[in-house]
Coordinates of C-alpha atoms in Angstrom, one line a residue:
M1 CA 0.0 -35.1 31.8
E2 CA 1.8 -32.1 33.1
N3 CA 4.4 -32.4 30.3
R4 CA 1.6 -32.3 27.6
L5 CA 0.0 -29.3 29.3
T6 CA 3.4 -27.5 29.2
E7 CA 3.8 -28.3 25.4
L8 CA 0.3 -27.0 24.7
E9 CA 1.0 -23.8 26.7
I10 CA 4.3 -23.3 24.7
K11 CA 2.5 -23.9 21.4
L12 CA -0.3 -21.4 22.4
A13 CA 2.4 -18.8 23.2
F14 CA 4.0 -19.2 19.8
Q15 CA 0.7 -19.0 18.1
D16 CA -0.2 -15.8 19.9
D17 CA 3.1 -14.3 18.9
L18 CA 2.6 -15.3 15.3
L19 CA -0.9 -14.0 15.3
D20 CA 0.4 -10.6 16.7
T21 CA 3.1 -10.5 14.0
L22 CA 0.6 -11.3 11.2
N23 CA -1.8 -8.6 12.4
R24 CA 1.0 -6.0 12.4
T25 CA 2.0 -7.1 8.9
V26 CA -1.6 -6.9 7.6
A27 CA -2.0 -3.5 9.1
R28 CA 1.2 -2.2 7.6
Q29 CA 0.2 -3.6 4.2
Q30 CA -3.2 -2.0 4.4
Q31 CA -1.4 1.4 5.1
Q32 CA 0.8 0.8 2.0
I33 CA -2.3 -0.1 -0.1
D34 CA -4.1 3.1 1.0
T35 CA -0.9 5.2 0.1
L36 CA -0.7 3.5 -3.3
Q37 CA -4.4 4.1 -4.0
N38 CA -4.0 7.8 -3.1
Q39 CA -1.0 8.0 -5.4
L40 CA -2.8 6.2 -8.3
R41 CA -5.8 8.6 -7.8
A42 CA -3.6 11.6 -8.1
L43 CA -1.8 10.3 -11.2
Y44 CA -5.2 9.5 -12.8
D45 CA -6.4 13.0 -12.0
L46 CA -3.2 14.4 -13.5
V47 CA -3.6 12.3 -16.7
Q48 CA -7.3 13.3 -17.0
G49 CA -6.3 17.0 -16.7
L50 CA -3.6 16.6 -19.3
E51 CA -6.0 14.8 -21.7
S52 CA -8.7 17.4 -21.4
G53 CA -6.1 20.1 -22.4
A54 CA -5.9 21.7 -18.9
G55 CA -2.6 23.5 -18.6
R56 CA -2.0 23.6 -22.5
R57 CA -0.9 26.8 -24.2
P58 CA -3.1 28.1 -26.9
P59 CA -1.7 27.0 -30.3
A60 CA -0.5 30.5 -31.1
E61 CA 1.6 30.5 -28.0
E62 CA 3.1 27.0 -28.3
I63 CA 6.8 26.8 -29.0
P64 CA 7.7 25.0 -32.2
P65 CA 9.5 21.7 -31.7
H66 CA 12.8 23.0 -33.2
Y67 CA 13.3 25.6 -30.4

C-alpha cells in the first residue's frame, strides 16, 4: 500500500512539473502572438498609407525611372 502511495506521489510531482512547464510555454507563445499581431497591424497601416498615396511625391516632382 505504501509503495503504491509513493508511486502516486511521484506521478503527481511529475504532472505538477509538466503543468508548470506547459503554462510557461503557453504564456511565452501568447507574448509572441501579441508581438506578431502588433507587427502585422503596423505593416497593414503602412501598406494602407502607401496605397492611399500618403508619402508620394506629386507627379511633377517624381524622378523618372531612368535617373
